[in-house]
Amino acid sequence: MSELAGPLDDLARRRLGGDGISGFARLTAGATQEIWRFNLVKDGAETPLILRRAPGGDRVSESATGLETEAALIEAAAEAGVPVPPVRCVLRPEDGMGRGFIMGFVEGETLGGRIARGEALAGARTFLARQCGEVLARIHTIDPAKFPNLKRVTPLEFVTLYLDAYRATEWPRPVFDLAFRWLLDRCPPPPETPRLVHGDFRNGNLMIGPDGVRAVLDWELAHVADPMEDLGWICASSWRFGVADKPVGGFGEREELWAGYEAAGGVKVDPDRALFWEVFGSLRWGVMCAGMTQSFRTTDPNVERAVIARRTSETEIDLLRLLAA
């Protein structure tokens, strides 16, 4: 921590107009990036901020957009009316802290279980699914041409990508084999108009308050593809946090999500296409969990990697339930 505190204190004075920092501490959240909280001190007042940084400062996942692009995506989302934390600055080589950016701190809840079951957010759950649909519609209006380096992926390419990743784990799982066959048999054609999709829009990546969605977080998996992918991902069972009968994040119904999406300008939802992406979402998370084992054993021996790897079996149960419905 001391290795970052000094350079960050210097950055606060040079680039943020402050007198220094206080309360610098790493947060436990963040499965792929480092998340640090600190206060910007100026004239005796303290403003909480967040540093989002690549692990070790320079280790960037091949599947991620890159932190500089992520910061630009957040700024574009703000222009589209999406609630996001304000970006304060993007790290430069001369800052001596590696790759990352600093953004504003947004008060609220991100723990999925509390969002799905906590009494404090009971009122928000009555409209949260529809609001998520409205937010997704705004995200899908962001012009992909502003981000020419983002990956463009068709449904078949996406399934094949994760099939290859699954095979690379060298750990046969019959349920995964069955789910991949189901997806390949039902793979839809590419959308007429591919959209910029968030790629990880779900309970756990949303800052929620009694008034609903306060910020959409974690844009590192954004890409250009079928917008229905985002609507299927938030319905994957892993993001319901124990509230199985509420498919949208453990707090709402699919029909509420779709109605909000269409009312806010999103394309008409095809339920069969949405189901395809919900099944894909569950399988995708399962493959991602399985891959965490290798990451833990090699480049990033973080306990969060090991914990996530153990969740692979949960997705097998989820897939069996979906395929049997």
mmCIF file of C-alpha atoms in Angstrom:
data_model
loop_
_atom_site.group_PDB
_atom_site.id
_atom_site.type_symbol
_atom_site.label_atom_id
_atom_site.label_comp_id
_atom_site.label_asym_id
_atom_site.label_seq_id
_atom_site.Cartn_x
_atom_site.Cartn_y
_atom_site.Cartn_z
ATOM 1 C CA MET A 1 0.000 0.000 0.000
ATOM 2 C CA SER A 2 2.841 2.405 0.833
ATOM 3 C CA GLU A 3 4.193 2.023 -2.710
ATOM 4 C CA LEU A 4 0.968 3.531 -4.094
ATOM 5 C CA ALA A 5 0.196 6.034 -1.362
ATOM 6 C CA GLY A 6 3.134 8.309 -2.177
ATOM 7 C CA PRO A 7 2.529 8.546 -5.940
ATOM 8 C CA LEU A 8 -1.212 8.953 -5.367
ATOM 9 C CA ASP A 9 -0.639 11.768 -2.890
ATOM 10 C CA ASP A 10 1.562 13.463 -5.487
ATOM 11 C CA LEU A 11 -1.058 12.960 -8.220
ATOM 12 C CA ALA A 12 -3.732 14.461 -5.990
ATOM 13 C CA ARG A 13 -1.687 17.641 -5.708
ATOM 14 C CA ARG A 14 -0.628 17.839 -9.379
ATOM 15 C CA ARG A 15 -3.764 16.752 -11.213
ATOM 16 C CA LEU A 16 -6.734 16.909 -8.847
ATOM 17 C CA GLY A 17 -6.054 20.271 -7.230
ATOM 18 C CA GLY A 18 -5.908 18.852 -3.722
ATOM 19 C CA ASP A 19 -3.604 19.167 -0.741
ATOM 20 C CA GLY A 20 -3.014 15.411 -0.492
ATOM 21 C CA ILE A 21 -4.913 12.259 0.388
ATOM 22 C CA SER A 22 -6.175 10.406 3.453
ATOM 23 C CA GLY A 23 -7.868 7.107 4.254
ATOM 24 C CA PHE A 24 -6.134 5.162 1.475
ATOM 25 C CA ALA A 25 -7.263 1.510 1.582
ATOM 26 C CA ARG A 26 -7.906 -1.369 -0.766
ATOM 27 C CA LEU A 27 -11.470 -2.635 -1.044
ATOM 28 C CA THR A 28 -12.266 -6.331 -1.257
ATOM 29 C CA ALA A 29 -14.549 -5.876 -4.278
ATOM 30 C CA GLY A 30 -13.229 -6.319 -7.792
ATOM 31 C CA ALA A 31 -12.609 -9.772 -9.233
ATOM 32 C CA THR A 32 -10.350 -8.628 -12.073
ATOM 33 C CA GLN A 33 -9.114 -5.134 -11.143
ATOM 34 C CA GLU A 34 -7.720 -3.527 -8.027
ATOM 35 C CA ILE A 35 -10.181 -1.180 -6.308
ATOM 36 C CA TRP A 36 -8.849 1.409 -3.835
ATOM 37 C CA ARG A 37 -10.716 4.057 -1.885
ATOM 38 C CA PHE A 38 -9.194 7.293 -0.630
ATOM 39 C CA ASN A 39 -10.154 10.841 0.291
ATOM 40 C CA LEU A 40 -8.982 13.861 -1.641
ATOM 41 C CA VAL A 41 -8.061 16.470 0.976
ATOM 42 C CA LYS A 42 -8.507 20.132 0.069
ATOM 43 C CA ASP A 43 -8.815 23.098 2.410
ATOM 44 C CA GLY A 44 -9.581 20.775 5.291
ATOM 45 C CA ALA A 45 -12.451 19.007 3.484
ATOM 46 C CA GLU A 46 -12.344 15.399 2.324
ATOM 47 C CA THR A 47 -13.930 14.099 -0.892
ATOM 48 C CA PRO A 48 -14.109 10.287 -1.278
ATOM 49 C CA LEU A 49 -12.751 8.921 -4.560
ATOM 50 C CA ILE A 50 -12.053 5.512 -6.103
ATOM 51 C CA LEU A 51 -8.893 4.322 -7.860
ATOM 52 C CA ARG A 52 -9.520 1.496 -10.340
ATOM 53 C CA ARG A 53 -6.185 -0.046 -11.269
ATOM 54 C CA ALA A 54 -4.836 -3.015 -13.225
ATOM 55 C CA PRO A 55 -3.568 -5.825 -10.972
ATOM 56 C CA GLY A 56 0.000 -4.996 -10.065
ATOM 57 C CA GLY A 57 -0.365 -1.855 -12.144
ATOM 58 C CA ASP A 58 0.210 -3.448 -15.527
ATOM 59 C CA ARG A 59 -1.454 -6.879 -15.782
ATOM 60 C CA VAL A 60 -4.386 -6.508 -18.173
ATOM 61 C CA SER A 61 -6.698 -9.356 -19.167
ATOM 62 C CA GLU A 62 -6.938 -10.123 -22.870
ATOM 63 C CA SER A 63 -10.738 -10.147 -22.525
ATOM 64 C CA ALA A 64 -10.872 -6.656 -20.988
ATOM 65 C CA THR A 65 -11.215 -3.428 -22.944
ATOM 66 C CA GLY A 66 -8.294 -1.724 -21.193
ATOM 67 C CA LEU A 67 -8.723 0.762 -18.389
ATOM 68 C CA GLU A 68 -8.224 3.791 -20.602
ATOM 69 C CA THR A 69 -11.057 2.642 -22.871
ATOM 70 C CA GLU A 70 -13.170 1.786 -19.836
ATOM 71 C CA ALA A 71 -12.842 5.352 -18.596
ATOM 72 C CA ALA A 72 -13.852 6.680 -22.021
ATOM 73 C CA LEU A 73 -16.873 4.343 -22.042
ATOM 74 C CA ILE A 74 -18.015 5.689 -18.685
ATOM 75 C CA GLU A 75 -17.764 9.254 -19.987
ATOM 76 C CA ALA A 76 -19.771 8.316 -23.116
ATOM 77 C CA ALA A 77 -22.367 6.596 -20.946
ATOM 78 C CA ALA A 78 -22.787 9.734 -18.867
ATOM 79 C CA GLU A 79 -23.479 11.691 -22.054
ATOM 80 C CA ALA A 80 -26.159 9.120 -22.972
ATOM 81 C CA GLY A 81 -27.935 9.630 -19.657
ATOM 82 C CA VAL A 82 -26.647 6.474 -17.980
ATOM 83 C CA PRO A 83 -25.955 6.873 -14.241
ATOM 84 C CA VAL A 84 -22.210 6.372 -13.754
ATOM 85 C CA PRO A 85 -19.464 7.630 -11.418
ATOM 86 C CA PRO A 86 -17.740 10.737 -12.818
ATOM 87 C CA VAL A 87 -14.230 10.071 -14.166
ATOM 88 C CA ARG A 88 -11.745 12.445 -12.535
ATOM 89 C CA CYS A 89 -8.558 11.448 -14.347
ATOM 90 C CA VAL A 90 -6.845 8.608 -16.229
ATOM 91 C CA LEU A 91 -3.419 7.521 -15.012
ATOM 92 C CA ARG A 92 -0.392 8.481 -17.094
ATOM 93 C CA PRO A 93 3.069 6.834 -17.184
ATOM 94 C CA GLU A 94 4.588 9.788 -15.325
ATOM 95 C CA ASP A 95 2.202 9.185 -12.415
ATOM 96 C CA GLY A 96 4.193 6.068 -11.571
ATOM 97 C CA MET A 97 1.124 3.976 -10.662
ATOM 98 C CA GLY A 98 0.570 1.834 -13.744
ATOM 99 C CA ARG A 99 -2.699 1.715 -15.672
ATOM 100 C CA GLY A 100 -6.007 2.837 -14.240
ATOM 101 C CA PHE A 101 -8.250 5.795 -13.559
ATOM 102 C CA ILE A 102 -9.773 7.733 -10.684
ATOM 103 C CA MET A 103 -13.512 8.225 -10.420
ATOM 104 C CA GLY A 104 -15.996 9.695 -8.016
ATOM 105 C CA PHE A 105 -17.400 7.700 -5.126
ATOM 106 C CA VAL A 106 -21.136 6.946 -5.353
ATOM 107 C CA GLU A 107 -22.966 6.080 -2.146
ATOM 108 C CA GLY A 108 -25.153 2.994 -2.267
ATOM 109 C CA GLU A 109 -25.252 -0.792 -2.150
ATOM 110 C CA THR A 110 -23.487 -3.193 -4.500
ATOM 111 C CA LEU A 111 -23.766 -6.453 -2.549
ATOM 112 C CA GLY A 112 -26.171 -8.593 -4.548
ATOM 113 C CA GLY A 113 -27.702 -10.367 -1.575
ATOM 114 C CA ARG A 114 -28.622 -7.130 0.139
ATOM 115 C CA ILE A 115 -30.074 -5.735 -3.073
ATOM 116 C CA ALA A 116 -32.175 -8.851 -3.629
ATOM 117 C CA ARG A 117 -33.242 -9.454 -0.021
ATOM 118 C CA GLY A 118 -32.420 -6.478 2.221
ATOM 119 C CA GLU A 119 -35.270 -4.609 3.877
ATOM 120 C CA ALA A 120 -33.683 -1.223 3.176
ATOM 121 C CA LEU A 121 -34.163 -1.721 -0.579
ATOM 122 C CA ALA A 122 -37.587 -3.374 -0.504
ATOM 123 C CA GLY A 123 -39.183 -0.307 -2.072
ATOM 124 C CA ALA A 124 -36.612 -0.106 -4.860
ATOM 125 C CA ARG A 125 -37.225 -3.727 -5.813
ATOM 126 C CA THR A 126 -40.773 -2.833 -6.871
ATOM 127 C CA PHE A 127 -39.459 -0.866 -9.873
ATOM 128 C CA LEU A 128 -35.806 -1.903 -10.206
ATOM 129 C CA ALA A 129 -36.236 -4.452 -13.032
ATOM 130 C CA ARG A 130 -38.053 -1.938 -15.232
ATOM 131 C CA GLN A 131 -35.452 0.716 -14.426
ATOM 132 C CA CYS A 132 -32.665 -1.669 -15.420
ATOM 133 C CA GLY A 133 -34.380 -2.103 -18.781
ATOM 134 C CA GLU A 134 -34.508 1.661 -19.228
ATOM 135 C CA VAL A 135 -30.815 2.009 -18.380
ATOM 136 C CA LEU A 136 -29.868 -0.754 -20.812
ATOM 137 C CA ALA A 137 -31.799 0.989 -23.583
ATOM 138 C CA ARG A 138 -29.707 4.121 -22.987
ATOM 139 C CA ILE A 139 -26.470 2.112 -22.995
ATOM 140 C CA HIS A 140 -27.421 0.625 -26.344
ATOM 141 C CA THR A 141 -27.735 4.117 -27.867
ATOM 142 C CA ILE A 142 -24.002 4.789 -27.382
ATOM 143 C CA ASP A 143 -22.398 5.038 -30.820
ATOM 144 C CA PRO A 144 -20.032 2.068 -31.344
ATOM 145 C CA ALA A 145 -18.123 4.099 -33.928
ATOM 146 C CA LYS A 146 -16.606 6.092 -31.051
ATOM 147 C CA PHE A 147 -14.832 2.921 -29.945
ATOM 148 C CA PRO A 148 -13.326 1.285 -33.046
ATOM 149 C CA ASN A 149 -11.041 -0.914 -30.940
ATOM 150 C CA LEU A 150 -13.867 -2.698 -29.131
ATOM 151 C CA LYS A 151 -14.407 -6.317 -30.113
ATOM 152 C CA ARG A 152 -17.208 -7.064 -32.571
ATOM 153 C CA VAL A 153 -18.746 -10.480 -31.885
ATOM 154 C CA THR A 154 -21.593 -12.437 -33.535
ATOM 155 C CA PRO A 155 -23.653 -14.927 -31.488
ATOM 156 C CA LEU A 156 -21.901 -17.902 -33.109
ATOM 157 C CA GLU A 157 -18.462 -16.376 -32.544
ATOM 158 C CA PHE A 158 -19.333 -15.775 -28.900
ATOM 159 C CA VAL A 159 -20.436 -19.372 -28.334
ATOM 160 C CA THR A 160 -17.330 -20.667 -30.113
ATOM 161 C CA LEU A 161 -15.090 -18.382 -28.054
ATOM 162 C CA TYR A 162 -16.361 -19.825 -24.790
ATOM 163 C CA LEU A 163 -16.383 -23.365 -26.158
ATOM 164 C CA ASP A 164 -12.661 -22.978 -26.844
ATOM 165 C CA ALA A 165 -12.132 -21.519 -23.360
ATOM 166 C CA TYR A 166 -14.000 -24.458 -21.831
ATOM 167 C CA ARG A 167 -11.920 -26.992 -23.731
ATOM 168 C CA ALA A 168 -8.756 -25.195 -22.627
ATOM 169 C CA THR A 169 -9.579 -25.979 -18.991
ATOM 170 C CA GLU A 170 -9.043 -29.676 -19.842
ATOM 171 C CA TRP A 171 -11.710 -30.612 -17.312
ATOM 172 C CA PRO A 172 -14.679 -32.383 -18.974
ATOM 173 C CA ARG A 173 -18.112 -31.361 -17.663
ATOM 174 C CA PRO A 174 -21.038 -33.206 -19.277
ATOM 175 C CA VAL A 175 -23.521 -30.447 -18.375
ATOM 176 C CA PHE A 176 -21.366 -27.894 -20.175
ATOM 177 C CA ASP A 177 -21.160 -30.185 -23.223
ATOM 178 C CA LEU A 178 -24.958 -30.468 -23.249
ATOM 179 C CA ALA A 179 -25.432 -26.696 -22.910
ATOM 180 C CA PHE A 180 -22.991 -25.921 -25.725
ATOM 181 C CA ARG A 181 -24.853 -28.332 -28.011
ATOM 182 C CA TRP A 182 -28.163 -26.641 -27.080
ATOM 183 C CA LEU A 183 -26.728 -23.217 -27.902
ATOM 184 C CA LEU A 184 -25.179 -24.312 -31.195
ATOM 185 C CA ASP A 185 -28.491 -25.852 -32.281
ATOM 186 C CA ARG A 186 -30.392 -22.619 -31.496
ATOM 187 C CA CYS A 187 -27.812 -19.956 -32.289
ATOM 188 C CA PRO A 188 -29.560 -16.878 -33.749
ATOM 189 C CA PRO A 189 -28.185 -14.922 -36.705
ATOM 190 C CA PRO A 190 -26.277 -11.694 -36.067
ATOM 191 C CA PRO A 191 -28.535 -8.725 -35.230
ATOM 192 C CA GLU A 192 -29.394 -6.337 -38.040
ATOM 193 C CA THR A 193 -27.849 -3.491 -36.017
ATOM 194 C CA PRO A 194 -25.134 -4.550 -33.559
ATOM 195 C CA ARG A 195 -25.012 -2.329 -30.473
ATOM 196 C CA LEU A 196 -22.480 -1.351 -27.884
ATOM 197 C CA VAL A 197 -23.301 -3.654 -24.987
ATOM 198 C CA HIS A 198 -22.059 -3.384 -21.415
ATOM 199 C CA GLY A 199 -21.149 -7.056 -21.262
ATOM 200 C CA ASP A 200 -21.468 -7.399 -17.468
ATOM 201 C CA PHE A 201 -24.698 -5.600 -16.567
ATOM 202 C CA ARG A 202 -26.005 -7.481 -13.525
ATOM 203 C CA ASN A 203 -26.836 -7.385 -9.843
ATOM 204 C CA GLY A 204 -23.449 -6.849 -8.222
ATOM 205 C CA ASN A 205 -22.191 -4.375 -10.823
ATOM 206 C CA LEU A 206 -24.885 -1.807 -10.053
ATOM 207 C CA MET A 207 -24.803 0.770 -7.272
ATOM 208 C CA ILE A 208 -28.322 0.748 -5.839
ATOM 209 C CA GLY A 209 -30.121 3.077 -3.433
ATOM 210 C CA PRO A 210 -33.761 3.483 -2.364
ATOM 211 C CA ASP A 211 -34.215 5.521 -5.546
ATOM 212 C CA GLY A 212 -32.925 2.669 -7.726
ATOM 213 C CA VAL A 213 -29.867 2.541 -9.974
ATOM 214 C CA ARG A 214 -27.334 5.185 -8.947
ATOM 215 C CA ALA A 215 -24.394 3.976 -11.022
ATOM 216 C CA VAL A 216 -23.495 1.296 -13.559
ATOM 217 C CA LEU A 217 -20.042 -0.073 -12.741
ATOM 218 C CA ASP A 218 -17.383 -2.330 -14.320
ATOM 219 C CA TRP A 219 -17.347 -1.556 -18.044
ATOM 220 C CA GLU A 220 -14.275 -3.651 -18.797
ATOM 221 C CA LEU A 221 -16.150 -6.285 -20.835
ATOM 222 C CA ALA A 222 -17.973 -3.857 -23.154
ATOM 223 C CA HIS A 223 -18.077 -4.858 -26.826
ATOM 224 C CA VAL A 224 -20.247 -4.529 -29.922
ATOM 225 C CA ALA A 225 -22.775 -7.332 -30.377
ATOM 226 C CA ASP A 226 -26.410 -8.383 -29.960
ATOM 227 C CA PRO A 227 -28.108 -6.062 -27.419
ATOM 228 C CA MET A 228 -30.190 -9.023 -26.177
ATOM 229 C CA GLU A 229 -26.997 -10.342 -24.621
ATOM 230 C CA ASP A 230 -27.231 -7.743 -21.835
ATOM 231 C CA LEU A 231 -30.884 -8.599 -21.171
ATOM 232 C CA GLY A 232 -30.073 -12.297 -20.878
ATOM 233 C CA TRP A 233 -27.006 -11.828 -18.667
ATOM 234 C CA ILE A 234 -28.811 -10.000 -15.860
ATOM 235 C CA CYS A 235 -31.290 -12.912 -15.718
ATOM 236 C CA ALA A 236 -28.650 -15.622 -15.217
ATOM 237 C CA SER A 237 -29.329 -17.531 -11.985
ATOM 238 C CA SER A 238 -25.961 -16.647 -10.444
ATOM 239 C CA TRP A 239 -27.048 -13.006 -10.155
ATOM 240 C CA ARG A 240 -30.295 -13.749 -8.260
ATOM 241 C CA PHE A 241 -28.455 -14.272 -4.966
ATOM 242 C CA GLY A 242 -30.819 -16.872 -3.599
ATOM 243 C CA VAL A 243 -34.099 -15.355 -4.832
ATOM 244 C CA ALA A 244 -34.676 -17.922 -7.562
ATOM 245 C CA ASP A 245 -38.250 -16.883 -8.394
ATOM 246 C CA LYS A 246 -37.176 -13.358 -9.417
ATOM 247 C CA PRO A 247 -35.192 -13.927 -12.630
ATOM 248 C CA VAL A 248 -34.005 -10.333 -13.058
ATOM 249 C CA GLY A 249 -31.213 -10.030 -10.508
ATOM 250 C CA GLY A 250 -33.290 -11.591 -7.743
ATOM 251 C CA PHE A 251 -35.591 -8.550 -7.671
ATOM 252 C CA GLY A 252 -37.882 -8.547 -10.705
ATOM 253 C CA GLU A 253 -39.576 -10.255 -13.638
ATOM 254 C CA ARG A 254 -38.325 -10.579 -17.199
ATOM 255 C CA GLU A 255 -41.481 -8.879 -18.489
ATOM 256 C CA GLU A 256 -40.734 -5.810 -16.335
ATOM 257 C CA LEU A 257 -37.197 -5.633 -17.691
ATOM 258 C CA TRP A 258 -38.376 -5.967 -21.273
ATOM 259 C CA ALA A 259 -41.154 -3.392 -20.856
ATOM 260 C CA GLY A 260 -38.737 -0.825 -19.467
ATOM 261 C CA TYR A 261 -36.284 -1.538 -22.269
ATOM 262 C CA GLU A 262 -38.836 -1.125 -25.046
ATOM 263 C CA ALA A 263 -40.443 1.949 -23.453
ATOM 264 C CA ALA A 264 -37.053 3.693 -23.291
ATOM 265 C CA GLY A 265 -36.357 3.133 -26.978
ATOM 266 C CA GLY A 266 -34.823 -0.341 -27.045
ATOM 267 C CA VAL A 267 -35.650 -2.789 -29.833
ATOM 268 C CA LYS A 268 -38.618 -5.134 -29.368
ATOM 269 C CA VAL A 269 -37.574 -8.121 -27.289
ATOM 270 C CA ASP A 270 -37.827 -11.602 -28.816
ATOM 271 C CA PRO A 271 -38.378 -13.975 -25.831
ATOM 272 C CA ASP A 272 -36.687 -16.899 -27.616
ATOM 273 C CA ARG A 273 -33.635 -14.805 -28.363
ATOM 274 C CA ALA A 274 -33.577 -13.546 -24.781
ATOM 275 C CA LEU A 275 -33.713 -17.157 -23.526
ATOM 276 C CA PHE A 276 -30.767 -18.065 -25.735
ATOM 277 C CA TRP A 277 -28.718 -15.329 -24.097
ATOM 278 C CA GLU A 278 -29.876 -16.302 -20.608
ATOM 279 C CA VAL A 279 -28.664 -19.866 -21.174
ATOM 280 C CA PHE A 280 -25.466 -18.538 -22.691
ATOM 281 C CA GLY A 281 -25.009 -16.234 -19.696
ATOM 282 C CA SER A 282 -25.206 -19.103 -17.214
ATOM 283 C CA LEU A 283 -22.770 -21.167 -19.268
ATOM 284 C CA ARG A 284 -20.470 -18.210 -19.818
ATOM 285 C CA TRP A 285 -20.220 -17.604 -16.075
ATOM 286 C CA GLY A 286 -19.536 -21.285 -15.535
ATOM 287 C CA VAL A 287 -16.648 -21.233 -17.987
ATOM 288 C CA MET A 288 -15.306 -18.040 -16.427
ATOM 289 C CA CYS A 289 -15.431 -19.647 -12.971
ATOM 290 C CA ALA A 290 -13.652 -22.740 -14.245
ATOM 291 C CA GLY A 291 -10.928 -20.567 -15.747
ATOM 292 C CA MET A 292 -10.260 -18.826 -12.434
ATOM 293 C CA THR A 293 -8.473 -21.941 -11.208
ATOM 294 C CA GLN A 294 -5.645 -21.464 -13.692
ATOM 295 C CA SER A 295 -5.416 -17.753 -12.910
ATOM 296 C CA PHE A 296 -5.165 -18.484 -9.184
ATOM 297 C CA ARG A 297 -2.418 -21.039 -9.716
ATOM 298 C CA THR A 298 -0.318 -18.818 -12.002
ATOM 299 C CA THR A 299 -0.532 -15.057 -12.497
ATOM 300 C CA ASP A 300 -2.880 -13.899 -9.723
ATOM 301 C CA PRO A 301 -2.991 -16.029 -6.525
ATOM 302 C CA ASN A 302 -5.789 -13.929 -5.032
ATOM 303 C CA VAL A 303 -8.226 -15.666 -2.701
ATOM 304 C CA GLU A 304 -11.146 -14.196 -4.672
ATOM 305 C CA ARG A 305 -10.013 -16.193 -7.712
ATOM 306 C CA ALA A 306 -10.155 -19.426 -5.716
ATOM 307 C CA VAL A 307 -13.577 -18.614 -4.253
ATOM 308 C CA ILE A 308 -15.019 -17.834 -7.687
ATOM 309 C CA ALA A 309 -13.548 -21.034 -9.151
ATOM 310 C CA ARG A 310 -15.544 -23.088 -6.650
ATOM 311 C CA ARG A 311 -18.808 -21.671 -8.010
ATOM 312 C CA THR A 312 -18.494 -23.608 -11.272
ATOM 313 C CA SER A 313 -20.716 -26.406 -9.934
ATOM 314 C CA GLU A 314 -23.515 -23.921 -9.178
ATOM 315 C CA THR A 315 -23.771 -23.032 -12.848
ATOM 316 C CA GLU A 316 -24.156 -26.702 -13.793
ATOM 317 C CA ILE A 317 -27.283 -26.898 -11.626
ATOM 318 C CA ASP A 318 -28.587 -23.634 -13.098
ATOM 319 C CA LEU A 319 -28.073 -24.920 -16.644
ATOM 320 C CA LEU A 320 -29.903 -28.181 -15.982
ATOM 321 C CA ARG A 321 -32.891 -26.230 -14.657
ATOM 322 C CA LEU A 322 -32.924 -23.910 -17.677
ATOM 323 C CA LEU A 323 -32.567 -26.675 -20.258
ATOM 324 C CA ALA A 324 -35.293 -28.763 -18.612
ATOM 325 C CA ALA A 325 -37.823 -25.906 -18.515
#
